[in-house]
XYZ file of C-alpha atoms in Angstrom:
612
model
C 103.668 49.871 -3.507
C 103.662 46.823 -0.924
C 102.124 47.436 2.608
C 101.957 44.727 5.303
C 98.853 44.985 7.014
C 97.782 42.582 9.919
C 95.084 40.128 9.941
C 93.446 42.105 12.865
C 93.699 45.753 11.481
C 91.171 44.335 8.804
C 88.585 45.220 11.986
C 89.405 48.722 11.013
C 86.361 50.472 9.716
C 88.580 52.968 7.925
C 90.449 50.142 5.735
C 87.231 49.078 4.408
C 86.478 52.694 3.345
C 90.126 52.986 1.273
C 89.375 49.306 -0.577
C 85.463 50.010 -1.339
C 86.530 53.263 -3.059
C 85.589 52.856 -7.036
C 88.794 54.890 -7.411
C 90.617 52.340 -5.895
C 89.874 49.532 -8.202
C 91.809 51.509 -11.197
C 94.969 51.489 -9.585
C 97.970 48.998 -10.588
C 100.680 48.116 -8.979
C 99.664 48.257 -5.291
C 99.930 44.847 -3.609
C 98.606 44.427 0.710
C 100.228 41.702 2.028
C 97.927 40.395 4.931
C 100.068 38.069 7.805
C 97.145 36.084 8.835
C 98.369 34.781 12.258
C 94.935 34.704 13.374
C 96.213 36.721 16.556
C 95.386 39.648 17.788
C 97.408 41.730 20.829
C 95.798 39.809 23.679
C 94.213 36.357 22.353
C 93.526 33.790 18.932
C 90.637 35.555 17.352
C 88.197 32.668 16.733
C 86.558 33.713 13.634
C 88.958 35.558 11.200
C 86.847 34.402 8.335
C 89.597 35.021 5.553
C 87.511 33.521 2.791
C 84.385 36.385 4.102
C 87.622 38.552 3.827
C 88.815 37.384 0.367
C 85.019 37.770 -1.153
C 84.956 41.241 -0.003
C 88.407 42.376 -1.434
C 87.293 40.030 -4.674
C 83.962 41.842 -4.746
C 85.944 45.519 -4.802
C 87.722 44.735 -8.109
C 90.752 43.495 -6.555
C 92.911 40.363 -7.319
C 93.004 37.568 -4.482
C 95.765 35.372 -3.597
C 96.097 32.991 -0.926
C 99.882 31.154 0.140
C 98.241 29.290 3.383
C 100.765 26.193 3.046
C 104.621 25.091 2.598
C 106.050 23.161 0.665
C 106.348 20.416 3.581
C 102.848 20.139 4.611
C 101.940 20.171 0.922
C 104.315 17.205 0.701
C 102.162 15.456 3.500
C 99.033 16.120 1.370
C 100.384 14.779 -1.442
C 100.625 11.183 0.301
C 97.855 8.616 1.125
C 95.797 10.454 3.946
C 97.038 13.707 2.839
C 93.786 14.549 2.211
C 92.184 14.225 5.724
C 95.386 15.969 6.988
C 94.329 19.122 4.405
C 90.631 18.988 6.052
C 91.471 18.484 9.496
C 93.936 21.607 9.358
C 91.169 23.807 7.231
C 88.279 22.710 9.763
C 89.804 23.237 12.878
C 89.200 26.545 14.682
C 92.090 28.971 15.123
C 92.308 28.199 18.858
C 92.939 24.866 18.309
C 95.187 25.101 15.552
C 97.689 27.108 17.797
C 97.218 24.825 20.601
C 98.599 22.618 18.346
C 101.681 24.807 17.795
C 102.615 24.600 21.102
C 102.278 20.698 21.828
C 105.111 17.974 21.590
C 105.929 15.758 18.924
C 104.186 13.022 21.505
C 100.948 15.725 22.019
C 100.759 16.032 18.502
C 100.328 12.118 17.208
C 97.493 12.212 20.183
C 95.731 15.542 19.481
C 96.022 15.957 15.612
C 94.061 12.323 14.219
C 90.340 12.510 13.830
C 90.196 9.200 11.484
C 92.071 6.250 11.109
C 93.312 7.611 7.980
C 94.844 10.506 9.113
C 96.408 8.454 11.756
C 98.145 5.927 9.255
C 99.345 9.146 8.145
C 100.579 11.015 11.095
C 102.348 7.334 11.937
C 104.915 7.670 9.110
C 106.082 10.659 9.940
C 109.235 11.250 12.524
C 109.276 13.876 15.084
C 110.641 16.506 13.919
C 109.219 16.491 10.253
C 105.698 16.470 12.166
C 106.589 19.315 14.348
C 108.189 20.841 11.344
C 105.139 20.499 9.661
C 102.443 21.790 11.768
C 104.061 25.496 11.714
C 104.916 25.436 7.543
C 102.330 27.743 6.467
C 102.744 29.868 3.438
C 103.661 32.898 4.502
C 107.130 31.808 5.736
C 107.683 29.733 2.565
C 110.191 31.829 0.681
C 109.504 30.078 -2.794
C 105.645 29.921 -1.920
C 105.286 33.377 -1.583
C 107.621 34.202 -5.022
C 105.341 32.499 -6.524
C 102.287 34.149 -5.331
C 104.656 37.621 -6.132
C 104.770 36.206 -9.809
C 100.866 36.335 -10.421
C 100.287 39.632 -9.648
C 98.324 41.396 -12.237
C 99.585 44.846 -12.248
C 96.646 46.314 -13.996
C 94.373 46.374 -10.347
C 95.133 46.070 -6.649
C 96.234 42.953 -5.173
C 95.697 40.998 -1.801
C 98.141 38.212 -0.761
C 96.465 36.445 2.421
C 99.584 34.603 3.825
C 99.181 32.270 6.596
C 101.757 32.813 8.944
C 102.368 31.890 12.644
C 103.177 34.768 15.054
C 106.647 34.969 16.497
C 107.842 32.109 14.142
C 110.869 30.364 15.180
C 110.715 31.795 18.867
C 109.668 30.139 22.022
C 106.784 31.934 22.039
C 105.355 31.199 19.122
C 102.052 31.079 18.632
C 101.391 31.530 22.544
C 98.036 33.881 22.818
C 99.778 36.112 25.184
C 103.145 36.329 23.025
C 102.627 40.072 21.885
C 104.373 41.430 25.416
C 107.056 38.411 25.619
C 110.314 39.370 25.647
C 113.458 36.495 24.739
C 115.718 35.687 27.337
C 119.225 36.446 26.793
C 120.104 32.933 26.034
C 116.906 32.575 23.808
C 118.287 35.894 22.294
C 122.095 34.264 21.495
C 120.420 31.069 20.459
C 118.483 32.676 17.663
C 121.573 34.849 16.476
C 123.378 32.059 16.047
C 120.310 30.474 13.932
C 120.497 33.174 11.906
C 124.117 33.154 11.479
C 124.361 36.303 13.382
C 126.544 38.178 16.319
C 124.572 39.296 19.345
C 128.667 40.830 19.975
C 128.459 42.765 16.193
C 124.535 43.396 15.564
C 125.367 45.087 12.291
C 127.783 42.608 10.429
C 127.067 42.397 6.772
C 127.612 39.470 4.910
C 131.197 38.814 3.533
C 131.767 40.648 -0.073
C 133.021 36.961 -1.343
C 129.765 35.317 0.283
C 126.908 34.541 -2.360
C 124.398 36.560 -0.124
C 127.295 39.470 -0.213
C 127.115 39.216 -3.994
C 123.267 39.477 -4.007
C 123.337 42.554 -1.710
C 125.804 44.443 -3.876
C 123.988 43.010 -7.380
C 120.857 44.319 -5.790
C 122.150 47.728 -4.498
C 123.713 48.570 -7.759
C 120.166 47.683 -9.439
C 118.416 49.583 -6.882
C 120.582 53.063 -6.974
C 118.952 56.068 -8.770
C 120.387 59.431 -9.063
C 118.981 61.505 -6.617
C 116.556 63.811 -7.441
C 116.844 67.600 -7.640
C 113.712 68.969 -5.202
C 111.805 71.382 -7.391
C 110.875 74.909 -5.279
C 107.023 75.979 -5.312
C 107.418 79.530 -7.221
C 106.751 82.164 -4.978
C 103.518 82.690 -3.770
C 101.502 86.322 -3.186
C 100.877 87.576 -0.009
C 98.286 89.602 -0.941
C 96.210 89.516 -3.772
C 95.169 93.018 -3.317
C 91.462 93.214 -3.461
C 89.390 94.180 -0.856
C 86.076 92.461 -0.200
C 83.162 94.420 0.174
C 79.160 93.718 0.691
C 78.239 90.853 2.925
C 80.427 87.190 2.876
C 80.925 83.766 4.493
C 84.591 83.144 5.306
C 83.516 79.563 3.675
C 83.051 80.935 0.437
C 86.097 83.476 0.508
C 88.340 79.952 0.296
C 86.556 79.228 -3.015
C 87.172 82.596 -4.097
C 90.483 83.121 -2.881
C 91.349 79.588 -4.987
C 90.458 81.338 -7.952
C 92.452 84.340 -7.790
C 95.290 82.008 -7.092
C 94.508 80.890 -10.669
C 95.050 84.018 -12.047
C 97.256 85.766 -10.157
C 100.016 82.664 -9.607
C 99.318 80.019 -12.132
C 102.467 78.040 -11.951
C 101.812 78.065 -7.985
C 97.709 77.030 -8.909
C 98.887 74.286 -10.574
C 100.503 72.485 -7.677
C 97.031 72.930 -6.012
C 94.914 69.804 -5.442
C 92.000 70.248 -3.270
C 90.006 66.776 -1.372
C 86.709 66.558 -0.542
C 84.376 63.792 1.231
C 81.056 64.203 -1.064
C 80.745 67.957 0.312
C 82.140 70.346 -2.847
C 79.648 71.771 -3.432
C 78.621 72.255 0.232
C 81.823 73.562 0.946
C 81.908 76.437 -1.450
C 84.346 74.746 -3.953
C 81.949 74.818 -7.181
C 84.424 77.654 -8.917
C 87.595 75.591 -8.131
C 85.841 72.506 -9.646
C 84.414 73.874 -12.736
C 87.914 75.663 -13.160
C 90.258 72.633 -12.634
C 88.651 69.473 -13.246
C 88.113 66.572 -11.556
C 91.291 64.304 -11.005
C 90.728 60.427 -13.005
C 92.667 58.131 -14.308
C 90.905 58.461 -17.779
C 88.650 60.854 -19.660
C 84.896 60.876 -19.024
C 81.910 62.708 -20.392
C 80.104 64.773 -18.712
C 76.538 64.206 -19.549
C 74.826 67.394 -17.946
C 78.104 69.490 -19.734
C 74.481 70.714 -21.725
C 72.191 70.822 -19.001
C 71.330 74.728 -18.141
C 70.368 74.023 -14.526
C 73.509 72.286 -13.548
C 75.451 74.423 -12.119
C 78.636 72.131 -10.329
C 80.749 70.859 -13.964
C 82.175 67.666 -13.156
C 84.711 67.357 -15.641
C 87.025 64.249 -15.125
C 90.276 64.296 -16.361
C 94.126 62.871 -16.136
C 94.720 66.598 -14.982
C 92.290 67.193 -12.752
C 93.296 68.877 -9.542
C 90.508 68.317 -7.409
C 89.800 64.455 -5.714
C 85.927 63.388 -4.770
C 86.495 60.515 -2.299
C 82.826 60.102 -0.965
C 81.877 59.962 2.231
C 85.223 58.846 3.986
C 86.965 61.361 6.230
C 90.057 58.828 6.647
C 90.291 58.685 2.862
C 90.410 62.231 2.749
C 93.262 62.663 4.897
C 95.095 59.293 4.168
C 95.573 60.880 0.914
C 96.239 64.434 2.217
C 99.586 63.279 3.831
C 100.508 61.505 1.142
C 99.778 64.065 -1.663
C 101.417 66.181 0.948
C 104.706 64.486 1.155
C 105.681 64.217 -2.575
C 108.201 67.258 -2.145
C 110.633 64.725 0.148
C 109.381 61.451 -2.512
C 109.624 62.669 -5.471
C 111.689 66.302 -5.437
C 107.976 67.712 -6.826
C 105.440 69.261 -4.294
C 102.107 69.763 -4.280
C 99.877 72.143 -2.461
C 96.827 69.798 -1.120
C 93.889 71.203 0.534
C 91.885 68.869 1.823
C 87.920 70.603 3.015
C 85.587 68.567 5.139
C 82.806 69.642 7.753
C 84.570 70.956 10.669
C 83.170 68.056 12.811
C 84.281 65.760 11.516
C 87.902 67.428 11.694
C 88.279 64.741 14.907
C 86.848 61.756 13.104
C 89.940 62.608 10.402
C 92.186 63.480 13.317
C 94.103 60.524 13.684
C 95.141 59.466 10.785
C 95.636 63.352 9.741
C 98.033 63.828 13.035
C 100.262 60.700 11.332
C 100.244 61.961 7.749
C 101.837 65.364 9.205
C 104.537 63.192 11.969
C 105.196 60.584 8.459
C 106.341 64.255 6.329
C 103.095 64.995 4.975
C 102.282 68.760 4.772
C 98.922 69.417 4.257
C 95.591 72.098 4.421
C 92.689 71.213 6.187
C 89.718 73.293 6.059
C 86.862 72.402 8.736
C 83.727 73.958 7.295
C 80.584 75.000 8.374
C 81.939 75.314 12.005
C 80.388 76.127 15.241
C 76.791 76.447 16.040
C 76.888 79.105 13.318
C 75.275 76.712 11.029
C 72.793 75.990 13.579
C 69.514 77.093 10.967
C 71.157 73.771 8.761
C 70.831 71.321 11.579
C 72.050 70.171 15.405
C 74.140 67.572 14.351
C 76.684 68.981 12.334
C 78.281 71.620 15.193
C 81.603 71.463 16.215
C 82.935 72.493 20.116
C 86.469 71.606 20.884
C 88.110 71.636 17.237
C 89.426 74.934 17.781
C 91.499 73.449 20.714
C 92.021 70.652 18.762
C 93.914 72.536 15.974
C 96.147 74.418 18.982
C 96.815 71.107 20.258
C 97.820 69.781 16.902
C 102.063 69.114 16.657
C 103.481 70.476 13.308
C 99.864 72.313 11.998
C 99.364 76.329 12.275
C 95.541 76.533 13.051
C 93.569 79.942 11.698
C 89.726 81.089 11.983
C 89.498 83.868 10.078
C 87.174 86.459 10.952
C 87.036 88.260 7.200
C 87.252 87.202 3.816
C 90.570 89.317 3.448
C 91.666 87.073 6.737
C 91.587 83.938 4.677
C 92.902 84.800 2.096
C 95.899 86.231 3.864
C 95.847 83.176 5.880
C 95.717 80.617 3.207
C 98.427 82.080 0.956
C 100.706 82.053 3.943
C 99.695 78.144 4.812
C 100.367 77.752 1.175
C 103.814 79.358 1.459
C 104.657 76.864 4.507
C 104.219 73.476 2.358
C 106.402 71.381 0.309
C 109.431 72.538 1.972
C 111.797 71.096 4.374
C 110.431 73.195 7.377
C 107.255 73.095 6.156
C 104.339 73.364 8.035
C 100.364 71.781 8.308
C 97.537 74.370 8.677
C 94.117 74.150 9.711
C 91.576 76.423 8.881
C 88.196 76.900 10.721
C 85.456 78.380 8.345
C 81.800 79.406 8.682
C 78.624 80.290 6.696
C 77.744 82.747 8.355
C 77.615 86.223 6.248
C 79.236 88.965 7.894
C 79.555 92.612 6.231
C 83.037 92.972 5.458
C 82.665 96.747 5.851
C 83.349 95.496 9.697
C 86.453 94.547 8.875
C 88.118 97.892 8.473
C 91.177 97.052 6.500
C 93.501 99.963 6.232
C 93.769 101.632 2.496
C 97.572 102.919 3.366
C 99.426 100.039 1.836
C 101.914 100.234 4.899
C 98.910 100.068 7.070
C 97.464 97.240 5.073
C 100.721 95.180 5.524
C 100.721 95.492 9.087
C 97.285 94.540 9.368
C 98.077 91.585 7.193
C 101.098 90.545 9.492
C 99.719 90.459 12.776
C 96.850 88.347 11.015
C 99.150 85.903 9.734
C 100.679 85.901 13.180
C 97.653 85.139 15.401
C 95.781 88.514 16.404
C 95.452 91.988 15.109
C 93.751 94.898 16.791
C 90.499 95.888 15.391
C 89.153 98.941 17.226
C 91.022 101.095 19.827
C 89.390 103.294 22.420
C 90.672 106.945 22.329
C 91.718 106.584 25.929
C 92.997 103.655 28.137
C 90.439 101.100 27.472
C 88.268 99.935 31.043
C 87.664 96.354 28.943
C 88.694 94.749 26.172
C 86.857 91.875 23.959
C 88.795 89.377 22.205
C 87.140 87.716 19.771
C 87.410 84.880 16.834
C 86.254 83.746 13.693
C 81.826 84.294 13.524
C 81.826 86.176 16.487
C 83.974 89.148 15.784
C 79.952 90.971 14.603
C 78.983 90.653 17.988
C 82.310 91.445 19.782
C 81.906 95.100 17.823
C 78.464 95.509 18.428
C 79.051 95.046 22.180
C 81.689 97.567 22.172
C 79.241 99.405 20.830
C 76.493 99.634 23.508
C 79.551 99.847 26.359
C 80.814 102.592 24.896
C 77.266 104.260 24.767
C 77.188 103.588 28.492
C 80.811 105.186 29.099
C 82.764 102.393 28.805
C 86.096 102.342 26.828
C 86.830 99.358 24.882
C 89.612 97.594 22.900
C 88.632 94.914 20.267
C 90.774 92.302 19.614
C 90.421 89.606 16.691
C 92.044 86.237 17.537
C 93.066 84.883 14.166
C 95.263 81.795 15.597
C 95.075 81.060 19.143
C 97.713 78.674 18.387
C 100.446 80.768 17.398
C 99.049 83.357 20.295
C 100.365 80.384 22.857
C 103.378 79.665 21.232
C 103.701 83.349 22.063
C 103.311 83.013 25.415
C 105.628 80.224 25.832
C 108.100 81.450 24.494
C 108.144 84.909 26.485
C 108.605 82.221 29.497
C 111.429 80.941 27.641
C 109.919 77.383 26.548
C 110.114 77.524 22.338
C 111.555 79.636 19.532
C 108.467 81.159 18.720
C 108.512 85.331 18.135
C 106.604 87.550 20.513
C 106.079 90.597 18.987
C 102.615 89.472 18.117
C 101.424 89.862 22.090
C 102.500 93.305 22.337
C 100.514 94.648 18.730
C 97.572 92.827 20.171
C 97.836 92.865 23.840
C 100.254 95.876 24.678
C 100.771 95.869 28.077
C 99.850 99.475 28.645
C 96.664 98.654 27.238
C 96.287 96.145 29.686
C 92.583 95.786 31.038
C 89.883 93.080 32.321
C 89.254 90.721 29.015
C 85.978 88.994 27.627
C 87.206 86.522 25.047
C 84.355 85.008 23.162
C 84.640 82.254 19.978
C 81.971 79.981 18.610
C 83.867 77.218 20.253
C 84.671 75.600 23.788
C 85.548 78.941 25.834
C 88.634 76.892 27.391
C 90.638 77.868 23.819
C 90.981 81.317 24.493
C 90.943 81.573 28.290
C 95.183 81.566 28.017
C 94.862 84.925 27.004
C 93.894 86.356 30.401
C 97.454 85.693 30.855
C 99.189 87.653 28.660
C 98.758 90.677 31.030
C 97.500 89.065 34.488
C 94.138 90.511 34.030
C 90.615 89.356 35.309
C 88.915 87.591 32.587
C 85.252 85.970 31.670
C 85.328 83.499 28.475
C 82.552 83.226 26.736
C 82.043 80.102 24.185
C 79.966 77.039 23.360
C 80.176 74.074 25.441
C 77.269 71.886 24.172
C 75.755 71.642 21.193
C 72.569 70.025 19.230
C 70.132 72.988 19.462
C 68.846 74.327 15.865
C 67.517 77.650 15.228
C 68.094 80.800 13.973
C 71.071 82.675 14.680
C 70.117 85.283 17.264
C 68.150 82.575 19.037
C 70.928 79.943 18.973
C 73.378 82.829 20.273
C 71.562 84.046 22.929
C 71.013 80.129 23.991
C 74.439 79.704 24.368
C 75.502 82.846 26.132
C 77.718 84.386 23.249
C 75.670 87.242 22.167
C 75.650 90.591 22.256
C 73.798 90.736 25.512
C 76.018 88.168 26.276
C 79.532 90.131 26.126
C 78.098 93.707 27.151
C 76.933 91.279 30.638
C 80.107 89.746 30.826
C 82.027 93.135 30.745
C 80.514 95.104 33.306
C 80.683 92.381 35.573
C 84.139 92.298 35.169
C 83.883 96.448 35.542
């Protein structure tokens, strides 16, 4: 695998997290080319340090290689002086050095000497091999980099810093401010013809007679492979048929609901290969671990396989199918896409799930939101989420990632109020990857335990298959008041408790009330949208949740920013209040951190009659 990466994008904290990964130092056969042109988009960068640079990759297990000169100026050091030449060029500071670039012949004899040697030197040389000269660096010295290719030991990663000079060959080479140039159209012709090319017939190839022709066909031919025959995922359950009972965390119903897929779907389990940034254990995914194995290259022992207290196995193996990649959210979800786009690669796909703290869901964003636009299709799970986890800390609560996940193109974003509603949720993510429409999911998770008794899922298999489509689709109804309801309260994820205990006291008072539980206010908008005409989407979802007959002044309430739900108030034109979180920071217990924030019971039952 070869992968040109700029001198600048080194700055990139994230890099250094892929390249100081242990893991990373076992694998062979993965070569970064850096094109040190010392520029970044708007000036020289004075200091790019590339032997710092080359210590650092050296000092992660990788094999350094440097192709800073041609062949011509290693000519020049080869003669008397040569030597001061070599130090002058290594000693000067990248400003000056493409100064130099852009001086004359005449400029050059003046501006380059710094001892009479190196002027005896510079003296014997004409014009144009001078000029020639200053801008040979290695990187655009066909032969020096083949040979630097030639030394790679494919047993570890390998750097290749080649010294380069940006926009070679143009008249803007080297200029600080070159990144935004654009040629002129004679500049344009003048370098086709260079390159003995057509501006008229962009696309020529090279004559079938020529030599290069020859190469190109030799090469193709050597190059073809049969194409591959994509594999299909088997099918996948929809329902694995139990019903959870007693009191649960949605967070631990993903560990759980991993495990059934073990037994129920094996040959579908076996595509699974869950991520994690140090948090596994955290995270609920102790089963899965101790079930599947830990992904390595080799075999290791595990030396507390004896000790009675331990109670995560970490059992590393060839055929593990679960990845530990520390503390490095861009890890995590650099290798999420591309463990997510092996079904277009390589005709086999795999089901990744990739589980982080919801948090830091927007630190991983990014480079997430490219995996799924490059073909990646991919799970991630944000949990804890919300103030929810408030008695573990301030720092770790999350606001606007359930508008992040709407927001998201190509991902289908859940928080599931139940344990039954992940599970239903996260076989039908499953069932969207690895395929040609696939699609990315997100799923928002929380610790906090929540009877499931609440949940009221129907015994009636027909009823139970309802309820599970309309939670796959975004929204289901929960309760119904016997008559028209005066208010109803849609709720998500951790808050659906408090949603049902408000309904509660209103109806005490003589109020009639609908619940509602938002599963995916994502596919709830797409909904909307396309009731107004503006995307594909299907509708009936908005009229088993929201039925316009029903239609009544809303409360909508998440452990989130209250903005991600306010949409619904549409649906129907009704008056609305939107209850949510919109700071964060505060630790305490639950009932205390609610009431804080304005989203308990109190909270709703408030909220309602005002609207009454």
């Amino acid at each position: 695998q070869y992968s040109l990466v700029g001198d600048a994008e080194l700055d990139e904290g994230a890099v250094w997290e892929a390249i100081m990964d242990p893991m990373v130092a076992e694998l062979g056969e993965v070569v970064w080319i850096v094109d040190l042109n010392r520029q970044s988009l708007d000036r020289v960068v004075p200091n790019i340090g590339a032997p710092r640079l080359a210590g650092m990759f050296g000092a992660a297990g990788w094999q350094v290689l440097t192709v800073k000169y041609g062949r011509l100026l290693e000519e020049l050091f080869a003669r008397p002086g040569g030597d001061a030449l070599r130090r002058r060029i290594d000693e000067m500071s990248n400003p000056e050095y493409q100064r130099l670039l852009r001086c004359t012949p005449a400029q050059l004899r003046e501006r380059l000497p710094d001892s009479p040697e190196l002027a005896r030197l510079v003296s014997t040389v004409d014009d144009d091999s001078l000029y020639a000269a200053m801008r040979n660096l290695g990187g655009h010295d066909l032969r020096a980099v083949g040979d630097a290719f030639a030394r790679i030991d494919d047993t570890r990663p390998t750097v290749i810093f080649a010294y380069t000079v940006k926009g070679f060959g143009l008249a803007s080479e080297g200029h600080p401010q070159n990144h935004s140039s654009l040629l002129t159209a004679g500049q344009f012709a003048e370098l086709a013809a260079r390159c003995g090319m057509s501006v008229e017939a962009p696309w020529q190839r090279f004559g079938a007679d020529t030599p290069a022709g020859r190469l190109c066909a030799a090469t193709a031919e050597r190059l073809r492979r049969e194409a591959v025959a994509p594999a299909v995922v088997p099918p996948l359950p929809v329902d694995i048929g139990r019903t959870p009972s007693g009191r649960a965390t949605t967070q631990a119903a993903l560990g759980r609901a991993l495990l059934d897929l073990t037994r129920e779907a094996p040959e579908v389990a076996r595509r699974v290969v869950t991520l994690c940034p140090d948090v596994s254990s955290s995270t609920n995914l102790g089963g899965w671990v101790n079930k599947v194995g830990v992904w390595s290259p080799d075999e290791r022992r595990d030396w507390f396989d004896d000790d009675p207290e331990t109670i995560l196995h970490w059992r590393e193996k060839p055929n593990g199918q679960h990845i530990e990649l520390g503390i490095a959210e861009g890890n995590l979800v650099g290798a999420l896409g591309e463990l997510g786009a092996t079904w277009s690669r390589w005709g086999q796909p795999l089901l990744p799930i990739g589980v982080l703290y919801d948090p830091f869901v927007e630190r991983a964003l990014e480079p997430w939101s490219f995996g799924i636009y490059a073909g990646g299709q991919s799970i991630l799970v944000g949990t804890p989420s919300g103030v929810s986890l408030a008695p573990e800390g301030g720092a770790h609560q999350s606001i606007t990632t359930p508008s992040v996940g709407l927001e998201q193109p190509g991902c289908i974003t859940y928080e599931p109020a139940f344990a039954i509603d992940v599970e239903w949720t996260l076989l039908a993510s499953l069932a969207r990857l690895g395929r040609p429409d696939g699609t990315s999911a997100y799923l928002r998770l929380s610790t906090r335990p929540v009877d499931q008794v609440l949940a009221g899922v129907p015994a009636d298999p027909a009823a139970r298959e309802r309820r599970r489509k309309q939670v796959v689709a975004g929204a289901y109804p929960l309760r119904r008041s016997a008559g028209d309801p005066a208010v109803t309260i849609a709720a998500m994820g951790a808050m659906v408790p408090e949603a049902l205990a408000a309904a509660d006291r209103l109806e005490s008072l003589g109020t009639a009330v609908d619940v509602v539980v938002v599963t995916s206010p994502g596919l709830l908008f797409q909904a909307v949208q396309a009731r107004a005409g503006h995307g594909p989407a299907q509708t009936w979802v908005l009229e088993a949740a929201f039925p316009a007959r029903r239609a009544a002044p809303l409360v909508t309430l998440l452990d989130g920013h209250p903005h991600t739900l306010a949409f619904l108030a549409g649906i129907n034109q009704v008056r609305a209040t939107h209850l949510g979180v919109t700071r964060f920071g505060q630790s305490g217990d639950l009932d205390s951190i609610y009431h804080y924030h304005g989203i308990d019971t109190d909270a709703v039952v408030a909220a309602a009659l005002d609207l009454l």
